[in-house]
Coordinates of N, CA, C and O in Angstrom, one line a residue:
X1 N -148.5 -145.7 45.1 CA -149.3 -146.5 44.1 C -148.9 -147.9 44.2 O -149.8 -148.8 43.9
X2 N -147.6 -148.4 44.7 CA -147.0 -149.5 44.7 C -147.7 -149.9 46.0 O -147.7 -151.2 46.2
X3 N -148.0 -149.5 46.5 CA -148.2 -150.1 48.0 C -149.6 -150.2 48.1 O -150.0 -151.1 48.8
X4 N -150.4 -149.3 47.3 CA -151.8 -150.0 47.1 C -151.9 -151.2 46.7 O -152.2 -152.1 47.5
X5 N -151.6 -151.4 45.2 CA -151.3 -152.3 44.4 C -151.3 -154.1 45.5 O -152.1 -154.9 45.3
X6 N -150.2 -154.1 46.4 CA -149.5 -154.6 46.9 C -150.7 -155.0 48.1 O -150.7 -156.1 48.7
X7 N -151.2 -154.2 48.2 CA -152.4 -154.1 49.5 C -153.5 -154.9 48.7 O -154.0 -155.7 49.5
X8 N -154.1 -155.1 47.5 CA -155.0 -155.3 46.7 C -154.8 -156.8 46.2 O -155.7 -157.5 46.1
X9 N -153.8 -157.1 46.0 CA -152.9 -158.4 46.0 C -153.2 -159.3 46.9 O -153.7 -160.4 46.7
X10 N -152.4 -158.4 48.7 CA -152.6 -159.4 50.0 C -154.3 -159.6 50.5 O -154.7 -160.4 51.3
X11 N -154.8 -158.8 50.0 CA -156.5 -158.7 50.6 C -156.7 -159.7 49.4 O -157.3 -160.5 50.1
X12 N -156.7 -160.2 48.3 CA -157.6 -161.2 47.7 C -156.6 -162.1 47.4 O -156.8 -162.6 46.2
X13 N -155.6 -162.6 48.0 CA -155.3 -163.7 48.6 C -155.7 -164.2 50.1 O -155.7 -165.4 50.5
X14 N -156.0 -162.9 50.6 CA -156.4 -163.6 52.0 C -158.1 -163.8 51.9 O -158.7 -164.5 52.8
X15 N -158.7 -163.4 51.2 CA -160.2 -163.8 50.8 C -160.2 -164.9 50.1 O -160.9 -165.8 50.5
X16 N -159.6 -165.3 49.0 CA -159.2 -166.6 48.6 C -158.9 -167.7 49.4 O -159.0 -168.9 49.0
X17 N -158.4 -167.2 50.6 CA -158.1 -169.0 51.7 C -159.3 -168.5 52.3 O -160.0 -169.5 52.7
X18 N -159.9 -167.5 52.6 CA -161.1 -167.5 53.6 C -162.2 -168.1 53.1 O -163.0 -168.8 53.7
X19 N -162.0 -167.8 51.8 CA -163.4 -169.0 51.0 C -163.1 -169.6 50.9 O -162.8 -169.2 52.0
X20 N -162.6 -170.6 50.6 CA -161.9 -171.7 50.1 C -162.3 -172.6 51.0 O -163.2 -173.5 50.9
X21 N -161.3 -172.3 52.5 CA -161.6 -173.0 53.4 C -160.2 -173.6 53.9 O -160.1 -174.6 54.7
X22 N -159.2 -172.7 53.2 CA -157.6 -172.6 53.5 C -157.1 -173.8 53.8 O -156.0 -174.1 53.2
X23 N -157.8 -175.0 55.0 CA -157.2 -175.5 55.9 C -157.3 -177.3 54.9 O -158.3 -177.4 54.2
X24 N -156.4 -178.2 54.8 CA -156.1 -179.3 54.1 C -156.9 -179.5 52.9 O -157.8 -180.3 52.9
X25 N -156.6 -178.7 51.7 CA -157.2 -178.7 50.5 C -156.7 -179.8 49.6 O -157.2 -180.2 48.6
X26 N -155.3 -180.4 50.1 CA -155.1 -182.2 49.4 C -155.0 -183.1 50.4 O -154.1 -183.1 51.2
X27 N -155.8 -183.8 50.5 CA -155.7 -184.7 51.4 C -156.2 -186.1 50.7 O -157.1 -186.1 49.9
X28 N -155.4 -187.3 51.0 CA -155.2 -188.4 51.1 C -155.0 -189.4 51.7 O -153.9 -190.0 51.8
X29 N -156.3 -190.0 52.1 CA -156.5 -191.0 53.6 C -157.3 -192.9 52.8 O -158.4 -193.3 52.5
X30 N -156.1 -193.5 52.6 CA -154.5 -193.3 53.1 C -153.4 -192.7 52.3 O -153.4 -192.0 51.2
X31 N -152.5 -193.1 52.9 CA -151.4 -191.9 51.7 C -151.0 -192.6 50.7 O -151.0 -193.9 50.7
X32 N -150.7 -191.9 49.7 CA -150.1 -192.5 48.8 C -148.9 -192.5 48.6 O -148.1 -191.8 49.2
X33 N -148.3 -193.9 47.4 CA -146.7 -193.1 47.4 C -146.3 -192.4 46.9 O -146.4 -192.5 45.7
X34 N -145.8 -191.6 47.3 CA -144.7 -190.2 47.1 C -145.6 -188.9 46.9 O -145.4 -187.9 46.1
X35 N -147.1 -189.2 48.0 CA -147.8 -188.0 47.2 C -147.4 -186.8 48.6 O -146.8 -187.2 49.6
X36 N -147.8 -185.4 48.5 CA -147.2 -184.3 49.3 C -148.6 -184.3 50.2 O -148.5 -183.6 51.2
X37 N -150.1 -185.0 50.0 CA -151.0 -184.6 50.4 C -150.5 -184.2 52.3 O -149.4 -184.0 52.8
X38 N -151.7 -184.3 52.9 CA -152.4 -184.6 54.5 C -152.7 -185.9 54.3 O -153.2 -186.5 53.3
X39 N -152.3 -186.4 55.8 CA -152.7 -187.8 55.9 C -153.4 -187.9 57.0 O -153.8 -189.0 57.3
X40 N -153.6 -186.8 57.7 CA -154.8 -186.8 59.2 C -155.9 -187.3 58.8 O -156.5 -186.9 57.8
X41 N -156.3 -188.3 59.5 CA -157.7 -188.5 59.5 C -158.5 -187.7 61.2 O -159.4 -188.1 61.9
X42 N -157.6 -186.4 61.3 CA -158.3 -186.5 62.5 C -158.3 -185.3 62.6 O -158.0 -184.7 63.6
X43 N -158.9 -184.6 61.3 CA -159.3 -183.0 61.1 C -160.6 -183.0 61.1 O -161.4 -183.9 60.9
X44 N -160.8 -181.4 61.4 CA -162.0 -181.3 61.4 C -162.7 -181.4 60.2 O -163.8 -181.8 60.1
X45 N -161.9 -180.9 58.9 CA -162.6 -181.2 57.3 C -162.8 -182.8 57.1 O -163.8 -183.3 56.6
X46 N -162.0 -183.4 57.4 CA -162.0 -185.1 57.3 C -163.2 -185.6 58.2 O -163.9 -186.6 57.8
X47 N -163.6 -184.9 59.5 CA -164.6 -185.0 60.3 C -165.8 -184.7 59.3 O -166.4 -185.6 58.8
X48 N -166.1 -183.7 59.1 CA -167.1 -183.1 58.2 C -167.3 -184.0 57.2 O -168.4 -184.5 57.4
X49 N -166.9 -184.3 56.3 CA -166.7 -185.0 55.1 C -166.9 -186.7 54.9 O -167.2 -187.3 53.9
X50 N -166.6 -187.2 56.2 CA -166.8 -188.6 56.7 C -168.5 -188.8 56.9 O -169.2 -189.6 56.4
X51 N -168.9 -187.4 58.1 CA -170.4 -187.6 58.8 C -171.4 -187.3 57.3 O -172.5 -187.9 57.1
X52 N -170.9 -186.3 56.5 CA -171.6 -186.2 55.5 C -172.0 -187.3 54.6 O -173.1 -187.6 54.2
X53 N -170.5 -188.0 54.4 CA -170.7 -189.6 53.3 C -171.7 -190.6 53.7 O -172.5 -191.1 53.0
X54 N -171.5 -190.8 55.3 CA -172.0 -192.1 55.8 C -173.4 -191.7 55.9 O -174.2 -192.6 55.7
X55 N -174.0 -190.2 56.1 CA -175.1 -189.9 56.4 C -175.9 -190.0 55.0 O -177.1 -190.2 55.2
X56 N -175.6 -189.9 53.9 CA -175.9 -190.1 52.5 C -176.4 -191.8 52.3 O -177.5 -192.1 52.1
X57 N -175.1 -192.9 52.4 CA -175.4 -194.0 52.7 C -176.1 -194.4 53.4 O -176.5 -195.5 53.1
X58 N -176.5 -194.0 54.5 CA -177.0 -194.6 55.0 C -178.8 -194.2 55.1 O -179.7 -194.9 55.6
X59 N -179.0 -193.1 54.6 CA -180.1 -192.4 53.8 C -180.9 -193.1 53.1 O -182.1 -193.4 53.1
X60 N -179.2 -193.5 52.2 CA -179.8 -194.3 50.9 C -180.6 -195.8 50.9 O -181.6 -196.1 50.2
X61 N -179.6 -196.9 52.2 CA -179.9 -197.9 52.3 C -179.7 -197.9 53.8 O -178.6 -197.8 54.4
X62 N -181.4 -198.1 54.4 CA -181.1 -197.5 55.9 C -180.9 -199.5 56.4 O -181.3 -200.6 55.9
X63 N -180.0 -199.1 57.7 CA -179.5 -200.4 57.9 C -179.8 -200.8 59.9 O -179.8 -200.0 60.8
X64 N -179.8 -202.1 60.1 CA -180.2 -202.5 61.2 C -179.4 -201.7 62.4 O -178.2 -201.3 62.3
X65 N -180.1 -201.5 63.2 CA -179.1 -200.7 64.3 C -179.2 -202.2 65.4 O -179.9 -203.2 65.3
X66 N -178.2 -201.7 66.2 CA -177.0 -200.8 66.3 C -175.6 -201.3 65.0 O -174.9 -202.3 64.8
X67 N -175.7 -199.9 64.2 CA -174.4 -200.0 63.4 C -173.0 -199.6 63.7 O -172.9 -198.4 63.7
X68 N -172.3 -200.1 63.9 CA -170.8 -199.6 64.0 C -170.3 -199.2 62.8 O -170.8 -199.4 61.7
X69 N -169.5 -198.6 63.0 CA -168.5 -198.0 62.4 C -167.0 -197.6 62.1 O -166.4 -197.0 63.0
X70 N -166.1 -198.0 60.9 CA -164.7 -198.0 61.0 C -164.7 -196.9 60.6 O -165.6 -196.4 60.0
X71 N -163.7 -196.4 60.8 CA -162.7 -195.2 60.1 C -161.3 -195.6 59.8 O -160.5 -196.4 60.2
X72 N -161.4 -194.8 58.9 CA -159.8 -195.0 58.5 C -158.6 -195.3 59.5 O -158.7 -194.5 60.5
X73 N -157.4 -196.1 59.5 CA -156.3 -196.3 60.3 C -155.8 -195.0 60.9 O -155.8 -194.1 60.1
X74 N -155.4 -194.7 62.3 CA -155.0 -193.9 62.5 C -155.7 -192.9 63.5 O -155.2 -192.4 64.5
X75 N -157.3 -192.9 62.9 CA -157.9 -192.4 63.5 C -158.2 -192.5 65.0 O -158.5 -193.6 65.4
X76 N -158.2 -191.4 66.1 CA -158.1 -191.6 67.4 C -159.9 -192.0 67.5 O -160.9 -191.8 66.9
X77 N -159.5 -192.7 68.6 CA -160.7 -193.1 69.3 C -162.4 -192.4 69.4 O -163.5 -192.8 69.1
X78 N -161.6 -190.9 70.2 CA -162.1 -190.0 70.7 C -163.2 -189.8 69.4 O -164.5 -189.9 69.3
X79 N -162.1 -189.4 68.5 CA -163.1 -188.9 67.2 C -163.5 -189.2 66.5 O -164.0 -188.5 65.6
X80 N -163.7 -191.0 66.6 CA -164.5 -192.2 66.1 C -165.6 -192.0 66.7 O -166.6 -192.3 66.0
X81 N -165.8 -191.4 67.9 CA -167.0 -191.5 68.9 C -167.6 -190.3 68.3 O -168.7 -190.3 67.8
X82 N -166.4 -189.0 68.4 CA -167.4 -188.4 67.5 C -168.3 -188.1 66.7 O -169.4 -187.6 66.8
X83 N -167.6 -188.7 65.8 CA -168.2 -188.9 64.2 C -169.5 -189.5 64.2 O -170.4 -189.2 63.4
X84 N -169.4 -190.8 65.8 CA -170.6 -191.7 65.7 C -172.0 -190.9 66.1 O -173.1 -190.9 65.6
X85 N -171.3 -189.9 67.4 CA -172.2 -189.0 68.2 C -173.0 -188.1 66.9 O -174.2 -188.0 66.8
X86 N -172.3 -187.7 66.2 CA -172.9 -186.7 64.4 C -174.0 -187.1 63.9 O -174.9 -186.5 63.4
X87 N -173.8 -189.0 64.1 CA -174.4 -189.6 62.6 C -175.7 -189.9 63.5 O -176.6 -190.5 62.9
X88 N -175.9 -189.6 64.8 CA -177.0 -190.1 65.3 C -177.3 -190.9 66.5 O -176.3 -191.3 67.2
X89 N -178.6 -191.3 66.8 CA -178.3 -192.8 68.0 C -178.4 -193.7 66.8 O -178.7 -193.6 65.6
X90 N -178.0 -194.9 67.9 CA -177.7 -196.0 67.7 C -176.3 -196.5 65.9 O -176.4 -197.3 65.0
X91 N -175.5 -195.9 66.3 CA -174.3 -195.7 65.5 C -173.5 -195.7 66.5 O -173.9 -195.1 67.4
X92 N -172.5 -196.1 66.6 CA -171.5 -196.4 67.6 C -170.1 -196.2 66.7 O -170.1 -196.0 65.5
X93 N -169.1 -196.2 67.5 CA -167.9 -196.5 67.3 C -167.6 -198.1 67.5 O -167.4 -198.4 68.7
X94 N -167.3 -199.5 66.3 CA -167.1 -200.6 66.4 C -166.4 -200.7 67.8 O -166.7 -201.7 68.5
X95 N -165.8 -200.1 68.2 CA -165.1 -200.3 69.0 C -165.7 -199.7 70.7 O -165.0 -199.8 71.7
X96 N -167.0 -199.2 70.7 CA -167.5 -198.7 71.5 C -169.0 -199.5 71.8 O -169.8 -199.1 72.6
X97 N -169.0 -200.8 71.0 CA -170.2 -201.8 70.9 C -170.2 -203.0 72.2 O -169.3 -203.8 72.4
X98 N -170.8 -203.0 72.6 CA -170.8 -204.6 73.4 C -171.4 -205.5 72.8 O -172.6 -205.5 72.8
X99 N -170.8 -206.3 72.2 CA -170.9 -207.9 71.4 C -171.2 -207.1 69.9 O -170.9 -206.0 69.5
X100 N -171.6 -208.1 69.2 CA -171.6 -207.1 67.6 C -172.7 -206.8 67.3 O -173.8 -207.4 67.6
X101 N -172.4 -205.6 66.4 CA -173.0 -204.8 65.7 C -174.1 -205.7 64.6 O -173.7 -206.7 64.1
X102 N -175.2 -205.3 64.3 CA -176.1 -205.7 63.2 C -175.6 -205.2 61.9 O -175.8 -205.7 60.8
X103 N -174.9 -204.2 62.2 CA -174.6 -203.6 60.3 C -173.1 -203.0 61.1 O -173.0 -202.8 62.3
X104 N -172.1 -202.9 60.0 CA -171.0 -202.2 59.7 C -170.7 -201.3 58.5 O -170.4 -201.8 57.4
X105 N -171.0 -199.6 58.9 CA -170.1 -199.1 58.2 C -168.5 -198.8 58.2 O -167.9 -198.5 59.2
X106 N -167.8 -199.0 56.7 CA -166.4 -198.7 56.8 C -165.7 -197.6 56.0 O -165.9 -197.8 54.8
X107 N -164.9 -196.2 56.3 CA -164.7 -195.2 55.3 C -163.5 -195.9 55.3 O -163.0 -196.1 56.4
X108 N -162.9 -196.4 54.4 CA -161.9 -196.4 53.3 C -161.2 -195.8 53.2 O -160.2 -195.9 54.0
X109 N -161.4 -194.3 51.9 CA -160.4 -193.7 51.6 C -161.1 -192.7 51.4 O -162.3 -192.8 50.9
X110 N -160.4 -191.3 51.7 CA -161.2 -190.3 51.6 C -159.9 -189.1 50.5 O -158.8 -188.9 51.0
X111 N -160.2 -188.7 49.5 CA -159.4 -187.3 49.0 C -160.5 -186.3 48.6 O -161.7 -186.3 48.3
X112 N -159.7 -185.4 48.8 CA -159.9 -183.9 49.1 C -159.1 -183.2 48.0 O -157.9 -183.4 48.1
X113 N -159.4 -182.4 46.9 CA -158.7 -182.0 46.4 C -159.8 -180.3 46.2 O -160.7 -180.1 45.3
X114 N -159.4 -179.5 47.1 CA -159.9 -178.4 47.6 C -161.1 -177.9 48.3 O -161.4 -177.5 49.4
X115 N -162.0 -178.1 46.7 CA -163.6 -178.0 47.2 C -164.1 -178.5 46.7 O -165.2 -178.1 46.3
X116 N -163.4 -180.0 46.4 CA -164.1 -181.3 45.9 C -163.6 -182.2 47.0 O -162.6 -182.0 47.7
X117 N -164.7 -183.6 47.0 CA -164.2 -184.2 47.8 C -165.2 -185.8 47.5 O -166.4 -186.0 47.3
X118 N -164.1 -186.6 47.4 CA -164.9 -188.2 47.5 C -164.2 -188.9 48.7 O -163.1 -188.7 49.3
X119 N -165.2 -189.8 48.8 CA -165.2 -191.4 50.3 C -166.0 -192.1 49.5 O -166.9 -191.9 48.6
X120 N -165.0 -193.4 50.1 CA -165.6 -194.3 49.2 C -165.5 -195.1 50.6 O -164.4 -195.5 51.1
X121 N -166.8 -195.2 51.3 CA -167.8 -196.0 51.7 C -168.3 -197.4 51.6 O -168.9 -197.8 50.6
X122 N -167.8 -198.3 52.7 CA -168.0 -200.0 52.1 C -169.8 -200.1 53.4 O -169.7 -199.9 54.6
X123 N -170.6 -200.3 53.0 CA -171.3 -201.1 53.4 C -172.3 -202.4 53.0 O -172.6 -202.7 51.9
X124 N -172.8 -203.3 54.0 CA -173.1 -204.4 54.0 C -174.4 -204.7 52.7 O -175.6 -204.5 52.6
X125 N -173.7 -205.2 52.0 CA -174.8 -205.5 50.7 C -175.9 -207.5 50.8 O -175.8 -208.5 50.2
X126 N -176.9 -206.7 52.3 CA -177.8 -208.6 52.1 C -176.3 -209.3 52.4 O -175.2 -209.0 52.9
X127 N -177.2 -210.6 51.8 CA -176.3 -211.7 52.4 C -175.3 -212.0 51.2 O -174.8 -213.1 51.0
X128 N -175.0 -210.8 50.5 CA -174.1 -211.3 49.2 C -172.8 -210.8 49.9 O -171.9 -211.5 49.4
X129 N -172.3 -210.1 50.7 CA -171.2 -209.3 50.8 C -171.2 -208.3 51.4 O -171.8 -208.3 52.5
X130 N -170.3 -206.9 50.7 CA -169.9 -205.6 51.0 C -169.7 -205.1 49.8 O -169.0 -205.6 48.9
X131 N -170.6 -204.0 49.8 CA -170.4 -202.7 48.6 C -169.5 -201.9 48.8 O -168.8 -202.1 49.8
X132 N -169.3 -200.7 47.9 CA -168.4 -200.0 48.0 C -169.5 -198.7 47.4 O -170.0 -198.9 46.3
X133 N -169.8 -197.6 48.2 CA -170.2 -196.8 47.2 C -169.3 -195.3 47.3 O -169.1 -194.9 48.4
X134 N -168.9 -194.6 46.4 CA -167.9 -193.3 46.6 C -169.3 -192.5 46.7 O -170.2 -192.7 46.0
X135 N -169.1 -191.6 47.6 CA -170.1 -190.2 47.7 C -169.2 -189.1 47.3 O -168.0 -189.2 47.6
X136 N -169.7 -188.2 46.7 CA -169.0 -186.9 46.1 C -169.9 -185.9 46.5 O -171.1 -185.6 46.4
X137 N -168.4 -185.1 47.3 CA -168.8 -184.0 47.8 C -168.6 -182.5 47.0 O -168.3 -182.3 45.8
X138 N -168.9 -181.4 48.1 CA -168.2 -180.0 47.6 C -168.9 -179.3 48.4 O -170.1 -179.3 48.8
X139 N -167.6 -178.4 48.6 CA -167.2 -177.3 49.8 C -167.8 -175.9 49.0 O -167.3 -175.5 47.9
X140 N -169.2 -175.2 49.7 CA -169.6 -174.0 49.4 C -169.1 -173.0 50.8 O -169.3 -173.2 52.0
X141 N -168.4 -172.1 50.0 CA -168.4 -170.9 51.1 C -169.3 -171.0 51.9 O -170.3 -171.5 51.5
X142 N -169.2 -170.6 53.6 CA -170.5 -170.0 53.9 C -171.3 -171.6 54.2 O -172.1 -171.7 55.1
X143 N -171.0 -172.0 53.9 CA -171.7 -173.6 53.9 C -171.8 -174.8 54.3 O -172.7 -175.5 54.8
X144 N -170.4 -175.1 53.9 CA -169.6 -176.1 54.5 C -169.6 -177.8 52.9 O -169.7 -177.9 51.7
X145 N -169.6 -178.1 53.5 CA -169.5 -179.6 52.5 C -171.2 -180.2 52.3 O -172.1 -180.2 53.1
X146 N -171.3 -180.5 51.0 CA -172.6 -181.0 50.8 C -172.7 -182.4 49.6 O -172.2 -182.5 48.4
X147 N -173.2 -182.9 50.2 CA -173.2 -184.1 49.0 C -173.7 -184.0 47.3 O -174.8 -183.5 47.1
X148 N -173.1 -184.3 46.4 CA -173.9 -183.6 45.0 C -173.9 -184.9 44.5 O -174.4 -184.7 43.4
X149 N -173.7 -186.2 44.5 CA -174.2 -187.5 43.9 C -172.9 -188.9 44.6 O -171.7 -188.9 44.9
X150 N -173.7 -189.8 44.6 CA -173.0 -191.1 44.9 C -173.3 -192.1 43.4 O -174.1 -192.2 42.5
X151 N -172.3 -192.7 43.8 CA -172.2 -194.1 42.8 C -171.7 -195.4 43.7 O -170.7 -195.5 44.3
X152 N -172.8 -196.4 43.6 CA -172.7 -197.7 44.1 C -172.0 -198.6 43.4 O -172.5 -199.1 42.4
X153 N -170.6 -199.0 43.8 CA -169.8 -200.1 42.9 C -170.2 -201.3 42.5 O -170.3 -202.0 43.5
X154 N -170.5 -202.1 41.1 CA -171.4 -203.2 40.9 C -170.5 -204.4 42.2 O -171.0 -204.8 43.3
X155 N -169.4 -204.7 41.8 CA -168.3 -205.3 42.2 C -168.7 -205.8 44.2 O -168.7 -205.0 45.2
X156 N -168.8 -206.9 44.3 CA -169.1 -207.0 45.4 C -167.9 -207.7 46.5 O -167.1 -208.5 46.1
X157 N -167.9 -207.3 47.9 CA -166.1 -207.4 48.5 C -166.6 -208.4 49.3 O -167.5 -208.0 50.1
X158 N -166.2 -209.8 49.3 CA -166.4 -210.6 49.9 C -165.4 -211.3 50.9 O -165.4 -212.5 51.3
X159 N -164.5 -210.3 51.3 CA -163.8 -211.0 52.7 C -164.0 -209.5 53.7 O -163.7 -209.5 54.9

């Protein structure tokens, strides 16, 4: 009886990380202090969650191509290109441009707190600046990450 019991336990804990999506459910790009999160920016959920943000912004307020693109510090090259390869043509990696880019997107900061998830997204607002807008995500079984609303920061970043 104990060993059923016991069996019934380990099976819906292991269906619990299989939905969920087990793999970096706190994540914190960049880190904070003293927090225990992930600080990879160079997962595959961070991948997912980045192409999803920028693809929403850029939905929202479509911008001159060719646009480049930052990612967060740290991030390898390779999967800068990636990300750029996801979001489409004419998106680049900033760093994969010859002379400059007409628009720059920049991901910021991205947390993950299981099967929620916000990026807060800087792009070019006209000739006043740089916006900030956070996109808010969430991780469906079976599904993967999907956008459920953004908010455009009034506050405009002028360096």
């Amino acid at each position: 009886m104990m060993r059923s019991a016991w069996l019934c336990v380990l099976l819906g804990l292991t269906t619990t990380l299989v939905l969920t999506g087990c793999a970096q459910t706190y994540v914190n790009i960049p880190a904070q202090a003293g927090d225990v999160a992930s600080h990879d920016p160079n997962s595959s959920n961070v991948r997912d969650i980045q192409v999803q943000a920028i693809r929403v912004v850029l939905r929202d307020r479509p911008l001159e191509s060719p646009i480049g693109i930052i990612l967060p510090e740290g991030t390898e090259p390779l999967f800068t290109a990636a990300v750029a390869s996801d979001l489409g043509e004419g998106v680049y990696a900033l760093t994969d441009l010859e002379g400059s880019p007409a628009s720059v997107i920049e991901v910021d900061q991205i947390r993950i707190r299981g099967t929620s998830a916000e990026v807060d997204v800087i792009r070019p607002r006209g000739t006043e600046g740089r916006q900030t807008v956070t996109v808010y995500l969430t991780r469906t079984p079976f599904v993967g990450w999907s956008v459920e609303r953004t908010r455009a920061w009034q506050g405009i970043i002028t360096h």
